[in-house]
Amino acid sequence: MVEEAASAPLGTQATTPRRKGRAAGLELVDLGSESPNPPRLCSGIDELDRVCGGGFVPGSAILVGGDPGIGKSTLLLQAMAKLASDSARVIYVSGEEAIDQVRRRAKRLGLSESPIALASETSLNSILDGLKSEQPSVVVIDSIQTLWSDQLTAAPGTVAQVRACAQELVRFAKKRNCTVLLVGHVTKDGQIAGPRVVEHMVDAVLYFEGERSHQFRILRAVKNRFGPTDEIGVFEMGDTGLRPISNPSALFLDGRGDAASGSVVFAGMEGTRPLLCEIQALVAPAAFGTPRRAVVGWDGGRMAMVLAVLESRCGIDLSKRDIFLNVAGGLKINEPAADLAVAAAIVSSALDVPLPSKGVVYGEISLSGDVRPVGRSESRLKEAAKLGFDQAIAPNASDDERAPIRVNSVATAYELVQGLHAMAGE
Ligand SMILES: Nc1ncnc2c1ncn2[C@@H]1O[C@H](COP(=O)(O)OP(=O)(O)OP(=O)(O)O)[C@@H](O)[C@H]1O
Ligand SMILES: [Mg+2]
């Protein structure tokens, strides 16, 4: 059950006299007339600005979600420090931490001198009153779950409260042309009292994610009304805060040894940026009963499909074998272009044939066993060349002659398996 305020919908109580007098007509304007592009507020942290589509848009509301302790407050404090030093008026409202805690974090990050105005407050009305008189250009609310509106009796953090508070803050952002950044907690399934209800109201939703055991963090745009949504920003968490990583491929391939069977470098794309990472497969005899299939960092259903294609179209018998698949470095891939790399890793492990250590693989496999072309192959090949790779296994493409590295094109998954069989025979 979700509590709703009994009076008029939130925000419309203060009905202005205009409503009573004349009926509000519908004002129509031309789509074609000029609207200037809004200036963007750049934080100077490239990885963050790119994910936002080139900086924060004034008057937009942005939700930054993420698991507990992943570094949301750290990221926003660092970004706000940059903005504040560029003479933007920045207010950081912490509902979770005391002023001293925020100060201590700023000190650790070396940002104590930044002209950020801090407040520790959880009452929505007090916050809005304060913001109206201060007229900031950027506000951070850390976090939306701690706020409460006196319109509702529900506890802070409940869906009703989160939604009501977010609605008011989004209205404030639009009306005062102020960028509002809302921090939201998510649980693993992204549901409980979660920012999910807020996602529809805000202009952009950024998720900050990462494996706790790894130092790097990924900022992902899952919704953006002012830019593309498939961009990622990569950061490394250290004791002096988050450091942007401008060349993530090097990070994800770091520590890769000589070619072993089952290890394949996948030339992937994250948004507009190519990203190379290692996919590892291990095919082992099943001890007993039903063989195990375990996948980390990729979609299990997609792996089942690739296995079915390998079994029925390429004559590889995997029915009595355990299969483990891992994307090294804790990265999560969701591109169909990884199909061919996964197939190559599994076949390489099953036949115990290492692939060329200086080669990358990408391509989508269809159920018929055909290998289908994927987008942006030029960027993928360029990135591979930049990192010292000299060949690629890839779908047929018309501009292969101009490729920066040698492309061994395969038209079907069967061709790939034949190629590996031939290498095993040598
Ligand atoms: N002294 C320190 N040295 C190195 N890293 C630290 C230190 N203190 C905190 N961290 C890092 O910062 C992370 C916490 O950052 P932060 O408080 O920004 O996360 P958060 O997402 O805002 O968490 P919460 O969900 O509690 O608000 C820790 O998980 C840790 O990785
Ligand atoms: Mg925090």
CSV table of C-alpha atoms and ligand atoms in Angstrom, one decimal, residues 73 96-97 142, ligand 2:
chain,number,residue,atom,x,y,z
A,73,SER,CA,29.3,11.0,-2.1
A,96,GLU,CA,23.0,11.2,5.9
A,97,GLU,CA,26.2,12.5,7.3
A,142,ASP,CA,22.7,13.2,-0.4
B,2,MG,MG,27.3,8.7,0.7
